Short mmCIF file of C-alpha atoms in Angstrom, two decimals:
data_model
loop_
_atom_site.label_atom_id
_atom_site.label_comp_id
_atom_site.label_asym_id
_atom_site.label_seq_id
_atom_site.Cartn_x
_atom_site.Cartn_y
_atom_site.Cartn_z
CA MET A 1466 18.53 8.75 12.79
CA ASN A 1467 17.92 5.06 13.05
CA ASP A 1468 16.50 3.98 9.79
CA THR A 1469 15.42 0.47 10.94
CA PHE A 1470 13.80 0.99 14.19
CA ASP A 1471 12.87 4.01 16.31
CA PRO A 1472 10.59 3.37 19.37
CA ARG A 1473 8.84 7.00 18.95
CA ARG A 1474 8.40 6.44 15.35
CA PHE A 1475 7.05 3.03 15.83
CA TYR A 1476 4.60 4.02 18.46
CA LEU A 1477 3.22 6.86 16.07
CA LEU A 1478 3.00 4.17 13.28
CA PHE A 1479 1.21 1.92 15.38
CA LYS A 1480 -1.23 4.60 16.54
CA LYS A 1481 -1.67 5.63 13.05
CA VAL A 1482 -2.30 2.07 11.78
CA THR A 1483 -4.99 1.29 14.29
CA LEU A 1484 -6.90 4.63 14.36
CA GLU A 1485 -6.60 5.43 10.67
CA ARG A 1486 -8.74 2.45 9.87
CA PRO A 1487 -10.63 1.54 13.09
CA ILE A 1488 -13.41 -0.36 11.34
CA GLN A 1489 -11.04 -2.65 9.52
CA ILE A 1490 -8.79 -3.45 12.49
CA ILE A 1491 -10.76 -3.03 15.50
CA GLY A 1492 -14.04 -3.71 13.64
CA VAL A 1493 -12.92 -7.00 12.09
CA MET A 1494 -11.49 -7.92 15.46
CA GLY A 1495 -14.79 -7.31 17.17
CA LEU A 1496 -16.71 -9.27 14.41
CA ILE A 1497 -14.45 -12.30 14.96
CA LEU A 1498 -15.03 -12.39 18.72
CA CYS A 1499 -18.89 -11.91 18.05
CA PHE A 1500 -18.71 -14.69 15.44
CA THR A 1501 -17.09 -16.88 18.09
CA VAL A 1502 -19.70 -16.19 20.71
CA ILE A 1503 -22.56 -16.97 18.04
CA LEU A 1504 -20.93 -20.17 16.83
CA TYR A 1505 -20.35 -21.36 20.45
CA SER A 1506 -23.88 -20.75 21.42
CA LEU A 1507 -25.32 -22.29 18.23
CA VAL A 1508 -23.23 -25.51 18.46
CA LEU A 1509 -23.92 -25.66 22.32
CA TYR A 1510 -27.58 -25.51 21.58
CA SER A 1511 -27.57 -28.05 18.80
CA ILE A 1512 -24.84 -30.45 19.95
CA ASP A 1513 -22.99 -30.02 23.26
CA TYR A 1514 -20.27 -28.26 25.19
CA GLY A 1515 -17.17 -30.09 23.79
CA SER A 1516 -18.31 -29.64 20.15
CA ALA A 1517 -19.05 -25.95 20.91
CA GLN A 1518 -15.72 -25.38 22.45
CA ASN A 1519 -13.73 -27.20 19.65
CA LEU A 1520 -15.71 -25.68 16.78
CA SER A 1521 -15.67 -22.06 18.05
CA PHE A 1522 -12.04 -22.28 18.97
CA ILE A 1523 -11.10 -23.57 15.44
CA TRP A 1524 -13.07 -21.01 13.55
CA GLY A 1525 -12.52 -18.23 15.87
CA LEU A 1526 -8.68 -18.64 15.84
CA ALA A 1527 -7.69 -20.20 12.52
CA GLY A 1528 -10.56 -18.85 10.56
CA GLY A 1529 -10.93 -15.31 12.23
CA GLY A 1530 -7.10 -14.83 12.42
CA THR A 1531 -6.66 -15.65 8.90
CA VAL A 1532 -9.26 -13.02 7.89
CA LEU A 1533 -7.63 -10.38 10.17
CA SER A 1534 -4.21 -11.11 8.40
CA ALA A 1535 -5.73 -10.38 5.13
CA PHE A 1536 -6.60 -6.79 6.44
CA VAL A 1537 -3.49 -5.61 8.04
CA PHE A 1538 -1.73 -4.89 4.75
CA ASN A 1539 -5.07 -3.83 2.83
CA TYR A 1540 -3.59 -0.55 1.60
CA PHE A 1541 -3.13 -1.52 -2.06
CA ASN A 1542 -6.73 -1.28 -3.34
CA THR A 1543 -5.97 2.03 -4.72
CA ASN A 1544 -2.86 3.57 -5.88
CA ALA A 1545 -3.08 6.61 -3.61
CA ALA A 1546 -3.56 4.50 -0.61
CA GLY A 1547 -0.82 2.19 -1.41
CA ALA A 1548 1.61 5.02 -2.28
CA ALA A 1549 0.47 6.79 0.91
CA TYR A 1550 1.51 3.72 2.98
CA LEU A 1551 4.78 3.07 1.29
CA THR A 1552 6.04 6.48 1.34
CA LEU A 1553 4.91 6.99 5.06
CA PRO A 1554 8.28 7.93 6.83
CA ALA A 1555 8.47 4.78 8.73
CA SER A 1556 10.86 1.75 8.13
CA VAL A 1557 9.75 -1.41 6.46
CA PHE A 1558 10.61 -3.36 9.46
CA GLU A 1559 8.37 -0.99 11.60
CA LYS A 1560 5.54 -1.46 9.19
CA TRP A 1561 5.96 -5.28 9.15
CA LEU A 1562 6.44 -5.27 12.89
CA CYS A 1563 3.02 -3.39 13.18
CA ALA A 1564 1.22 -5.95 11.08
CA VAL A 1565 2.84 -9.00 13.16
CA LEU A 1566 1.93 -7.38 16.24
CA ILE A 1567 -1.84 -6.89 15.31
CA ALA A 1568 -2.27 -10.12 13.32
CA GLY A 1569 0.04 -12.19 15.52
CA ILE A 1570 0.42 -11.05 19.13
CA PHE A 1571 -2.42 -8.72 19.87
CA PHE A 1572 -5.09 -10.83 18.10
CA LEU A 1573 -3.77 -13.96 19.72
CA LEU A 1574 -3.87 -12.34 23.18
CA ILE A 1575 -7.21 -10.72 22.79
CA PHE A 1576 -8.82 -13.84 21.21
CA LEU A 1577 -7.36 -16.25 24.02
CA GLY A 1578 -8.44 -13.82 26.73
CA PHE A 1579 -11.89 -13.29 25.27
CA TYR A 1580 -12.34 -17.07 24.60
CA ARG A 1581 -11.22 -17.91 28.17
CA LEU A 1582 -13.81 -15.48 29.61
CA MET A 1583 -16.54 -16.42 27.23
CA ASP A 1584 -15.91 -20.22 28.04
CA TYR A 1585 -15.77 -19.45 31.72
CA CYS A 1586 -19.14 -17.70 31.39
CA PHE A 1587 -20.85 -20.60 29.67
CA VAL A 1588 -19.48 -23.34 31.81
CA THR A 1589 -20.06 -21.47 35.11
CA ALA A 1590 -23.63 -20.95 34.06
CA TYR A 1591 -23.89 -24.61 33.32
CA HIS A 1592 -22.29 -25.55 36.77
CA ASN A 1593 -24.57 -23.25 38.52
CA GLY A 1594 -27.71 -24.55 36.85
CA LEU A 1595 -26.98 -28.12 38.03
CA ASN A 1596 -29.00 -29.78 40.79
CA HIS A 1597 -26.61 -30.07 43.71
CA ASP A 1598 -28.74 -32.75 45.17
CA SER A 1599 -28.81 -35.03 42.14
CA PRO A 1600 -27.10 -38.39 42.24
CA LEU A 1601 -25.64 -37.39 38.77
CA TYR A 1602 -24.28 -34.08 39.89
CA LYS A 1603 -20.67 -35.23 40.23
CA ASN A 1604 -20.93 -36.83 36.56
CA GLN A 1605 -22.90 -33.85 35.13
CA TYR A 1606 -20.22 -31.30 36.78
CA ASP A 1607 -17.31 -33.07 35.48
CA HIS A 1608 -18.74 -33.56 31.83
CA VAL A 1609 -18.31 -29.91 31.26
CA TYR A 1610 -15.09 -28.05 31.88
CA ILE A 1611 -13.19 -25.04 31.00
CA TYR A 1612 -11.39 -25.68 27.61
CA PRO A 1613 -7.78 -26.33 28.32
CA PHE A 1614 -5.27 -24.39 26.11
CA LEU A 1615 -2.42 -26.55 27.20
CA GLN A 1616 -1.82 -30.12 26.65
CA ASN A 1617 -4.80 -30.05 24.01
CA GLN A 1618 -4.11 -31.59 20.57
CA VAL A 1619 -6.89 -29.58 19.03
CA VAL A 1620 -5.49 -26.40 20.38
CA LYS A 1621 -2.02 -27.31 19.13
CA LYS A 1622 -3.33 -28.13 15.71
CA VAL A 1623 -5.35 -24.82 15.56
CA PHE A 1624 -2.25 -22.93 16.40
CA ILE A 1625 -0.20 -24.52 13.58
CA ILE A 1626 -3.11 -23.92 11.11
CA TRP A 1627 -3.52 -20.35 12.16
CA ALA A 1628 0.20 -19.60 11.91
CA ASN A 1629 0.41 -21.05 8.53
CA LEU A 1630 -2.71 -19.60 6.91
CA SER A 1631 -2.13 -16.17 8.59
CA GLY A 1632 1.39 -16.25 7.08
CA VAL A 1633 -0.14 -17.20 3.70
CA MET A 1634 -2.61 -14.35 4.08
CA LEU A 1635 -0.04 -11.92 5.02
CA VAL A 1636 2.11 -12.64 1.89
CA GLY A 1637 -0.77 -12.93 -0.34
CA SER A 1638 -2.14 -9.61 0.42
CA LEU A 1639 1.15 -8.15 -0.48
CA TYR A 1640 1.12 -9.92 -3.78
CA PHE A 1641 -2.44 -9.21 -4.85
CA ASN A 1642 -3.55 -5.49 -4.70
CA LYS A 1643 -7.28 -6.04 -5.00
CA VAL A 1644 -9.80 -8.38 -3.33
CA ALA A 1645 -6.56 -10.04 -1.79
CA ILE A 1646 -8.52 -12.24 0.63
CA VAL A 1647 -10.53 -13.77 -2.14
CA LYS A 1648 -7.53 -14.34 -4.47
CA VAL A 1649 -5.43 -15.88 -1.58
CA ALA A 1650 -8.22 -18.10 -0.38
CA LEU A 1651 -8.69 -19.35 -4.03
CA ALA A 1652 -5.07 -19.89 -4.44
CA ALA A 1653 -4.75 -21.67 -1.08
CA CYS A 1654 -7.69 -23.98 -1.95
CA VAL A 1655 -6.02 -24.83 -5.42
CA LEU A 1656 -2.65 -25.60 -3.57
CA ALA A 1657 -4.64 -27.62 -0.99
CA GLY A 1658 -6.07 -29.64 -3.75
CA ILE A 1659 -2.91 -30.05 -5.57
CA ILE A 1660 -1.12 -31.28 -2.51
CA TYR A 1661 -4.02 -33.55 -1.74
CA PHE A 1662 -4.14 -35.40 -5.16
CA LEU A 1663 -0.28 -35.53 -5.30
CA ASN A 1664 -0.33 -36.92 -1.87
CA LEU A 1665 -3.00 -39.42 -2.96
CA ALA A 1666 -0.89 -40.36 -6.12
CA VAL A 1667 2.29 -40.88 -4.23
CA ALA A 1668 0.56 -42.86 -1.64
CA SER A 1669 -1.26 -45.02 -4.24
CA LEU A 1670 2.30 -45.75 -5.83
CA PHE A 1671 3.27 -47.49 -2.45
CA PHE A 1672 -0.12 -48.95 -1.35
CA LYS A 1673 -2.83 -50.32 -3.43
CA ASN A 1674 -5.54 -50.30 -0.77
CA ILE A 1675 -5.41 -46.52 0.19
CA ASP A 1676 -8.54 -45.40 1.97
CA ILE A 1677 -7.88 -41.75 2.69
CA ALA A 1678 -4.59 -40.02 1.76
CA PHE A 1679 -5.05 -36.59 3.52
CA PRO A 1680 -1.42 -34.93 3.49
CA TYR A 1681 0.81 -36.22 6.33
CA TYR A 1682 -1.56 -36.77 9.20
CA THR A 1683 -4.19 -38.99 7.90
CA VAL A 1684 -3.03 -41.56 5.47
CA LEU A 1685 -5.16 -44.60 5.95
CA ILE A 1686 -5.26 -47.88 4.27
CA LYS A 1687 -7.96 -50.51 4.23
CA VAL A 1688 -6.99 -54.23 5.16
CA ARG A 1689 -10.14 -56.41 4.69
CA SER A 1690 -12.70 -54.80 7.02
CA GLU A 1691 -9.99 -53.07 9.10
CA VAL A 1692 -8.62 -49.49 8.61
CA GLY A 1693 -5.06 -48.78 9.58
CA VAL A 1694 -3.00 -45.58 9.88
CA ILE A 1695 0.28 -45.25 8.20
CA ASN A 1696 2.57 -43.22 10.41
CA LEU A 1697 6.09 -41.71 9.21
CA PRO A 1698 9.18 -43.10 10.61
CA HIS A 1699 10.25 -41.16 13.89
CA ILE A 1700 12.80 -38.98 12.17
CA GLY A 1701 10.71 -38.28 9.14
CA SER A 1702 7.98 -37.37 11.42
CA PHE A 1703 10.09 -34.99 13.35
CA ILE A 1704 11.23 -33.45 10.17
CA VAL A 1705 7.82 -32.97 8.78
CA ASP A 1706 6.47 -31.73 12.14
CA ALA A 1707 9.39 -29.19 12.27
CA PHE A 1708 8.46 -27.96 8.60
CA ILE A 1709 4.73 -27.73 9.35
CA ASN A 1710 4.86 -26.33 12.89
CA VAL A 1711 7.76 -23.87 12.58
CA ILE A 1712 9.71 -23.63 9.40
CA ILE A 1713 6.80 -22.98 6.82
CA PRO A 1714 5.03 -20.36 9.12
CA ALA A 1715 8.32 -18.57 10.12
CA THR A 1716 9.24 -18.66 6.45
CA LEU A 1717 5.87 -17.20 5.44
CA TRP A 1718 5.94 -14.42 8.04
CA ILE A 1719 9.44 -13.30 7.11
CA THR A 1720 8.48 -13.50 3.55
CA ALA A 1721 6.01 -10.87 4.14
CA LEU A 1722 8.85 -8.44 5.37
CA ILE A 1723 10.85 -9.19 2.18
CA LYS A 1724 7.83 -8.57 -0.06
CA LEU A 1725 6.83 -5.50 1.83
CA LYS A 1726 10.37 -4.25 1.13
CA GLU A 1727 10.12 -5.01 -2.52
CA LYS A 1728 6.49 -3.86 -2.86
CA GLU A 1729 5.83 -1.48 -5.83
CA ILE A 1730 2.63 0.13 -6.62
CA MET B 909 19.48 17.23 -6.40
CA ILE B 910 17.65 14.40 -8.25
CA ARG B 911 19.82 12.58 -10.64
CA PHE B 912 18.79 9.72 -13.06
CA ASP B 913 21.81 7.41 -14.16
CA ASN B 914 20.81 5.46 -17.06
CA LEU B 915 17.37 4.75 -15.66
CA SER B 916 15.45 2.09 -17.67
CA PHE B 917 11.88 1.08 -16.47
CA GLY B 918 9.28 -0.97 -17.99
CA TYR B 919 6.17 -2.49 -16.68
CA SER B 920 7.27 -5.62 -18.60
CA HIS B 921 10.86 -6.43 -19.50
CA LYS B 922 9.91 -6.76 -23.24
CA LYS B 923 8.36 -3.27 -23.45
CA MET B 924 10.48 -0.60 -21.82
CA LEU B 925 8.92 2.69 -21.08
CA TYR B 926 12.19 4.54 -20.20
CA ASN B 927 15.64 3.45 -21.78
CA ASN B 928 19.01 4.79 -20.31
CA LEU B 929 17.59 8.14 -19.26
CA THR B 930 20.17 10.38 -17.89
CA LEU B 931 19.50 13.69 -16.32
CA SER B 932 20.01 15.84 -13.24
CA VAL B 933 17.40 17.82 -11.55
CA GLU B 934 18.55 20.90 -9.43
CA ASN B 935 17.02 22.34 -6.40
CA GLY B 936 15.19 25.58 -6.28
CA SER B 937 12.77 25.27 -9.29
CA ILE B 938 9.24 24.14 -9.98
CA TYR B 939 9.19 21.53 -12.74
CA GLY B 940 6.17 20.97 -15.03
CA LEU B 941 6.30 17.34 -16.22
CA LEU B 942 4.06 17.29 -19.26
CA GLY B 943 2.93 14.35 -21.34
CA LYS B 944 -0.21 12.70 -22.71
CA ASN B 945 -2.14 10.11 -20.71
CA GLY B 946 0.03 7.00 -20.42
CA ALA B 947 3.27 8.93 -21.44
CA GLY B 948 5.18 7.83 -18.37
CA LYS B 949 4.77 11.09 -16.11
CA SER B 950 3.53 9.05 -13.03
CA THR B 951 6.07 6.42 -13.62
CA LEU B 952 8.84 8.97 -13.48
CA LEU B 953 7.41 10.37 -10.28
CA LYS B 954 6.94 6.99 -8.70
CA ASN B 955 10.75 6.10 -9.41
CA ILE B 956 11.71 9.31 -7.49
CA ALA B 957 9.41 8.50 -4.72
CA GLY B 958 10.49 4.84 -4.49
CA THR B 959 7.24 3.36 -5.01
CA LEU B 960 8.61 1.70 -8.31
CA PHE B 961 12.05 0.50 -8.83
CA PRO B 962 14.14 1.06 -12.12
CA ILE B 963 14.80 -2.13 -13.98
CA LYS B 964 18.29 -0.90 -14.93
CA GLY B 965 20.15 2.22 -13.64
CA THR B 966 19.54 4.24 -10.65
CA VAL B 967 17.74 7.19 -9.26
CA TYR B 968 19.61 9.28 -6.51
CA VAL B 969 17.83 11.87 -4.53
CA ASP B 970 20.49 13.83 -2.71
CA GLY B 971 22.68 10.78 -3.07
CA ILE B 972 20.02 8.43 -1.57
CA GLU B 973 18.32 5.62 -3.62
CA PRO B 974 14.57 5.99 -3.15
CA ARG B 975 13.99 2.42 -3.62
CA ASP B 976 15.34 1.66 0.00
CA ARG B 977 12.51 3.56 1.37
CA LYS B 978 14.37 4.65 4.54
CA PRO B 979 12.63 6.94 6.93
CA SER B 980 15.36 9.58 6.70
CA PHE B 981 14.68 9.77 2.99
CA LEU B 982 10.84 9.51 3.17
CA ARG B 983 10.66 12.31 5.68
CA THR B 984 12.18 14.70 2.97
CA ILE B 985 9.79 13.80 0.22
CA TYR B 986 5.96 13.93 -0.25
CA TYR B 987 4.42 12.09 -3.11
CA LEU B 988 0.78 13.04 -4.03
CA ALA B 989 -0.84 10.52 -6.15
CA GLU B 990 -3.38 11.21 -8.90
CA ASP B 991 -6.23 9.54 -7.07
CA VAL B 992 -7.05 10.67 -3.52
CA TYR B 993 -6.67 8.53 -0.34
CA VAL B 994 -8.29 9.97 2.70
CA PRO B 995 -9.39 7.88 5.73
CA ALA B 996 -12.66 8.26 7.65
CA LEU B 997 -11.08 10.91 9.99
CA THR B 998 -11.60 14.68 10.72
CA ILE B 999 -8.90 16.95 9.52
CA LYS B 1000 -7.67 17.34 13.20
CA GLN B 1001 -7.42 13.68 13.60
CA TYR B 1002 -5.65 13.16 10.39
CA GLN B 1003 -3.21 15.98 11.22
CA ALA B 1004 -2.59 14.20 14.70
CA LEU B 1005 -1.88 10.83 13.02
CA PHE B 1006 0.03 11.80 10.07
CA ALA B 1007 1.85 15.14 10.64
CA PRO B 1008 4.24 13.93 13.39
CA PHE B 1009 5.94 11.85 10.64
CA TYR B 1010 7.14 15.09 9.04
CA PRO B 1011 9.54 17.10 11.25
CA LEU B 1012 9.03 20.25 9.20
CA PHE B 1013 5.32 20.10 9.22
CA SER B 1014 3.74 23.56 10.04
CA GLN B 1015 0.28 23.69 11.41
CA ASP B 1016 -0.01 27.46 10.76
CA ASP B 1017 0.82 26.58 7.00
CA PHE B 1018 -1.71 23.74 6.88
CA TYR B 1019 -4.60 25.88 8.37
CA LYS B 1020 -3.75 28.91 6.07
CA ASN B 1021 -3.57 26.43 3.04
CA LEU B 1022 -7.05 24.98 3.95
CA ARG B 1023 -8.43 28.46 4.29
CA GLU B 1024 -7.00 29.65 0.93
CA LEU B 1025 -8.42 26.53 -0.78
CA GLU B 1026 -11.73 26.94 1.04
CA VAL B 1027 -11.71 23.41 2.58
CA GLY B 1028 -14.27 23.10 5.63
CA ILE B 1029 -12.54 21.65 8.62
CA ASP B 1030 -15.38 20.18 10.50
CA SER B 1031 -16.46 17.28 8.42
CA LYS B 1032 -14.83 13.83 8.13
CA LEU B 1033 -12.69 13.62 5.08
CA ASN B 1034 -14.39 10.70 3.43
CA LYS B 1035 -17.62 12.74 3.26
CA LEU B 1036 -15.99 15.49 1.40
CA SER B 1037 -16.48 15.83 -2.36
CA PHE B 1038 -13.49 14.57 -4.62
CA GLY B 1039 -12.47 18.25 -5.33
CA GLN B 1040 -12.40 19.07 -1.50
CA GLN B 1041 -10.65 15.78 -0.77
CA LYS B 1042 -7.90 16.86 -3.39
CA LYS B 1043 -7.69 20.32 -2.06
CA PHE B 1044 -7.26 18.89 1.44
CA VAL B 1045 -4.34 16.61 0.43
CA ILE B 1046 -2.76 19.43 -1.40
CA ALA B 1047 -2.91 21.62 1.69
CA PHE B 1048 -1.44 18.95 3.87
CA ALA B 1049 1.45 17.87 1.32
CA LEU B 1050 2.46 21.69 1.13
CA ALA B 1051 2.35 22.00 4.79
CA CYS B 1052 4.83 19.08 5.30
CA ASN B 1053 7.43 21.24 3.94
CA THR B 1054 9.30 18.55 2.61
CA LYS B 1055 12.37 19.12 0.41
CA ILE B 1056 10.83 17.47 -2.63
CA LEU B 1057 7.10 17.46 -3.47
CA LEU B 1058 5.89 15.24 -6.17
CA MET B 1059 2.33 15.97 -7.31
CA ASP B 1060 0.69 13.80 -10.00
CA GLU B 1061 -2.06 15.49 -11.72
CA PRO B 1062 -2.84 17.91 -8.69
CA THR B 1063 -5.26 19.99 -10.57
CA ASN B 1064 -7.59 17.16 -11.74
CA GLY B 1065 -10.94 17.63 -10.08
CA LEU B 1066 -10.25 21.24 -8.97
CA ASP B 1067 -12.54 24.01 -9.98
CA ILE B 1068 -11.31 27.25 -11.72
CA PRO B 1069 -10.96 29.40 -8.50
CA SER B 1070 -9.27 26.61 -6.93
CA LYS B 1071 -6.76 26.17 -9.67
CA ALA B 1072 -5.82 29.88 -9.24
CA GLN B 1073 -5.53 29.34 -5.37
CA PHE B 1074 -3.38 26.21 -6.07
CA ARG B 1075 -0.92 28.23 -8.35
CA LYS B 1076 -0.60 30.86 -5.62
CA LEU B 1077 0.07 28.44 -2.86
CA ILE B 1078 2.65 26.44 -5.11
CA ALA B 1079 4.45 29.96 -5.66
CA SER B 1080 4.44 30.98 -2.18
CA ALA B 1081 5.67 27.52 -0.94
CA MET B 1082 8.71 27.65 -3.10
CA ASN B 1083 12.21 28.32 -1.87
CA ASP B 1084 15.92 27.52 -2.97
CA GLU B 1085 16.12 24.34 -1.49
CA ARG B 1086 12.91 22.88 -2.64
CA ILE B 1087 12.09 20.74 -5.77
CA ILE B 1088 8.47 20.72 -6.81
CA PHE B 1089 7.40 18.43 -9.58
CA ILE B 1090 3.96 18.81 -11.05
CA SER B 1091 3.02 16.40 -13.77
CA THR B 1092 -0.17 17.13 -15.78
CA HIS B 1093 -1.68 16.78 -19.19
CA GLN B 1094 -3.77 19.79 -18.39
CA ILE B 1095 -0.99 22.15 -19.56
CA ARG B 1096 -2.80 25.46 -19.09
CA ASP B 1097 -2.99 24.90 -15.42
CA LEU B 1098 0.74 25.27 -15.11
CA GLU B 1099 1.10 28.59 -17.08
CA ASN B 1100 3.03 31.31 -15.20
CA MET B 1101 3.88 28.76 -12.42
CA ILE B 1102 6.69 26.57 -13.49
CA ASP B 1103 10.35 27.30 -13.90
CA LYS B 1104 11.35 24.40 -16.01
CA VAL B 1105 9.47 22.18 -18.46
CA MET B 1106 10.01 18.25 -18.99
CA ILE B 1107 7.84 16.85 -21.80
CA VAL B 1108 7.74 13.16 -22.13
CA ASP B 1109 6.14 10.84 -24.49
CA ASN B 1110 6.19 7.02 -24.68
CA GLY B 1111 8.89 7.06 -21.99
CA ASN B 1112 11.19 9.46 -23.96
CA LEU B 1113 12.23 12.66 -22.59
CA LEU B 1114 11.52 15.08 -25.42
CA LEU B 1115 12.14 18.43 -23.84
CA TYR B 1116 13.93 19.46 -20.64
CA SER B 1117 14.49 23.27 -20.63
CA SER B 1118 13.82 26.33 -18.40
CA ILE B 1119 11.11 28.74 -19.31
CA THR B 1120 13.79 31.37 -19.77
CA GLU B 1121 15.64 29.35 -22.29
CA ILE B 1122 12.30 28.38 -24.05
CA GLY B 1123 11.59 32.13 -24.34
CA GLU B 1124 15.02 32.90 -25.78
CA LYS B 1125 15.18 30.08 -28.25
CA LEU B 1126 11.50 30.10 -29.46
CA CYS B 1127 9.19 32.65 -30.73
CA PHE B 1128 5.31 32.23 -30.17
CA LYS B 1129 3.10 34.37 -32.44
CA THR B 1130 0.23 34.63 -34.72
CA VAL B 1131 0.90 35.45 -38.30
CA LYS B 1132 -1.01 35.95 -41.41
CA GLN B 1133 1.47 34.10 -43.50
CA ILE B 1134 4.17 31.75 -42.49
CA PRO B 1135 7.53 33.50 -42.83
CA GLU B 1136 9.72 31.58 -45.42
CA GLY B 1137 12.84 29.56 -44.22
CA ALA B 1138 11.91 29.85 -40.64
CA ASN B 1139 12.62 26.71 -38.49
CA ILE B 1140 8.86 26.10 -37.64
CA LEU B 1141 8.13 23.68 -34.67
CA TYR B 1142 4.36 24.09 -34.69
CA THR B 1143 1.54 25.69 -36.50
CA GLU B 1144 -2.24 25.96 -35.73
CA LYS B 1145 -4.83 27.62 -37.82
CA MET B 1146 -6.63 30.22 -35.56
CA LEU B 1147 -9.46 32.65 -36.53
CA ARG B 1148 -6.99 35.55 -36.70
CA GLY B 1149 -4.37 33.84 -38.74
CA THR B 1150 -1.89 31.06 -38.09
CA SER B 1151 -0.40 30.39 -34.61
CA VAL B 1152 3.21 29.54 -34.82
CA ILE B 1153 6.12 28.44 -32.75
CA MET B 1154 9.56 29.00 -34.62
CA GLU B 1155 13.21 29.42 -33.83
CA ASN B 1156 13.76 32.79 -32.26
CA ILE B 1157 16.62 34.18 -34.42
CA ASN B 1158 15.87 37.80 -33.78
CA GLY B 1159 15.77 37.66 -30.09
CA GLU B 1160 12.00 38.54 -29.82
CA ASP B 1161 10.37 38.54 -26.47
CA THR B 1162 7.02 36.53 -26.83
CA ALA B 1163 4.75 34.99 -24.19
CA ILE B 1164 5.11 31.38 -24.10
CA ASN B 1165 2.05 29.14 -24.94
CA LEU B 1166 2.76 25.81 -23.13
CA GLU B 1167 -0.02 24.10 -24.88
CA HIS B 1168 1.25 24.90 -28.26
CA LEU B 1169 4.70 24.18 -27.11
CA PHE B 1170 3.68 20.69 -25.94
CA ASN B 1171 1.80 19.92 -29.18
CA GLY B 1172 4.83 21.17 -31.16
CA VAL B 1173 7.39 19.13 -29.21
CA THR B 1174 5.15 15.92 -29.34
CA GLU B 1175 4.41 16.32 -33.05
CA ASN B 1176 7.96 17.27 -34.03
CA PRO B 1177 10.32 15.84 -31.52
CA ALA B 1178 13.43 15.88 -33.98
CA ILE B 1179 13.06 19.65 -34.43
CA ALA B 1180 12.81 20.06 -30.78
CA GLN B 1181 15.70 17.98 -29.96
CA LYS B 1182 17.70 19.93 -32.33
CA ILE B 1183 16.69 23.29 -30.69
CA PHE B 1184 16.97 21.74 -27.12
CA PRO B 1185 19.56 19.16 -27.20
CA ILE B 1186 19.23 16.78 -24.16
CA ASN B 1187 22.54 15.57 -22.73
#
């Protein structure tokens, strides 16, 4: 018997995990999609298409994905539920893989598919509503377009934020047994605050006229009435990018596997 | 067989609950694990199930360390926690999702157990009362037919008829290969059911003996006057005299009173250790 991975056992586990708590997994996913539509509509109504697309994508993927990640290991609220999960005859790797598939792969595919469909409907409705005979038709038509997932800096950054925050939430939900989502969110806020002020302190040591010192991407200095951006040297930027984009999220998601193996209740 | 090799466990490194516990638990017996609240009964069961890890020493279950939580091990053990967890599913849905993980699961046994315990099979599990939920998880645990069954306070929340049914089911589920551990502080619930008794207090194993050995070594009776020179483990004033547990030097055959035995062992651990030396 393979104690690490068995396809049939994994199928049974995946079925059990999704159907055992349909409200938590499928329901939360549904809520995230509803929230995304509502946010898109509200921002579209009050601002415009570009903002609606960006904000709904940011909050839907990064915000919603983080919330969903907090639920995939949500078994440890009670001793009985936690023990039932830990002693269920499936390997730690299979249990972890289930969580990764739900919070990582399936959520991403469902969200992106849904977002594209939703965006397509809104944009098509806008295009169809335009007056074809208007001299401004071409400009109005080109002003609104389907949100591109590729070569889009916002999308790239949202992916990175989602990968990091979801990883934090996965690990955090294994550290904290009760109301993990709140505790992890608080811990993440405290950590972000510490990083921000540490970054500000370090930046202030080198430059006297710091305007904003948001970690890494936005360190601005004031020079008379102008504001300038301080960029890292190329190699430094590459290293930091590699850390933020790949190493930290990968470490967090793998740490969840290790923590699950060591989990006691 | 379950073997504890110098097991040390504590929820903090400063205050250990178990210190260098060494003992073997053989197949084919029902073990009653008795202790006060917080005595360390659940902790011991969780170390066997692999949901808690020893700080020092090792637990082996048929040569396997539970802490690895390998599927080949987990399918041979069922741990029933004191509180109950049931998802919002019907009994049929629960069976369809959970039973396939246990290769020896018997549907016939499951429905027989449910009938015996009088659990309705139509409603959703989370809508049942606590007692009904408890009976449902007991029925499922027994039907899994795992080699080791660990039950933490299984009779909590059961009504009196259900406790009797529970005892019957446990007796019928037992075989020579199986180990059933039942931890409880409601000692009377285990009377006439267990083969071996383990009494723990503050993480110390005070007594580990078979019912037969207890019957041979101790005498339980009610007397008007306590016999002089007798090695007394426990006394309790009753309406009709004094109930005593004393060393059985005349080979008398008396009925074991588990509650008195428990009180005697926890109040006089030194005397108990002398009569029932451990290791």
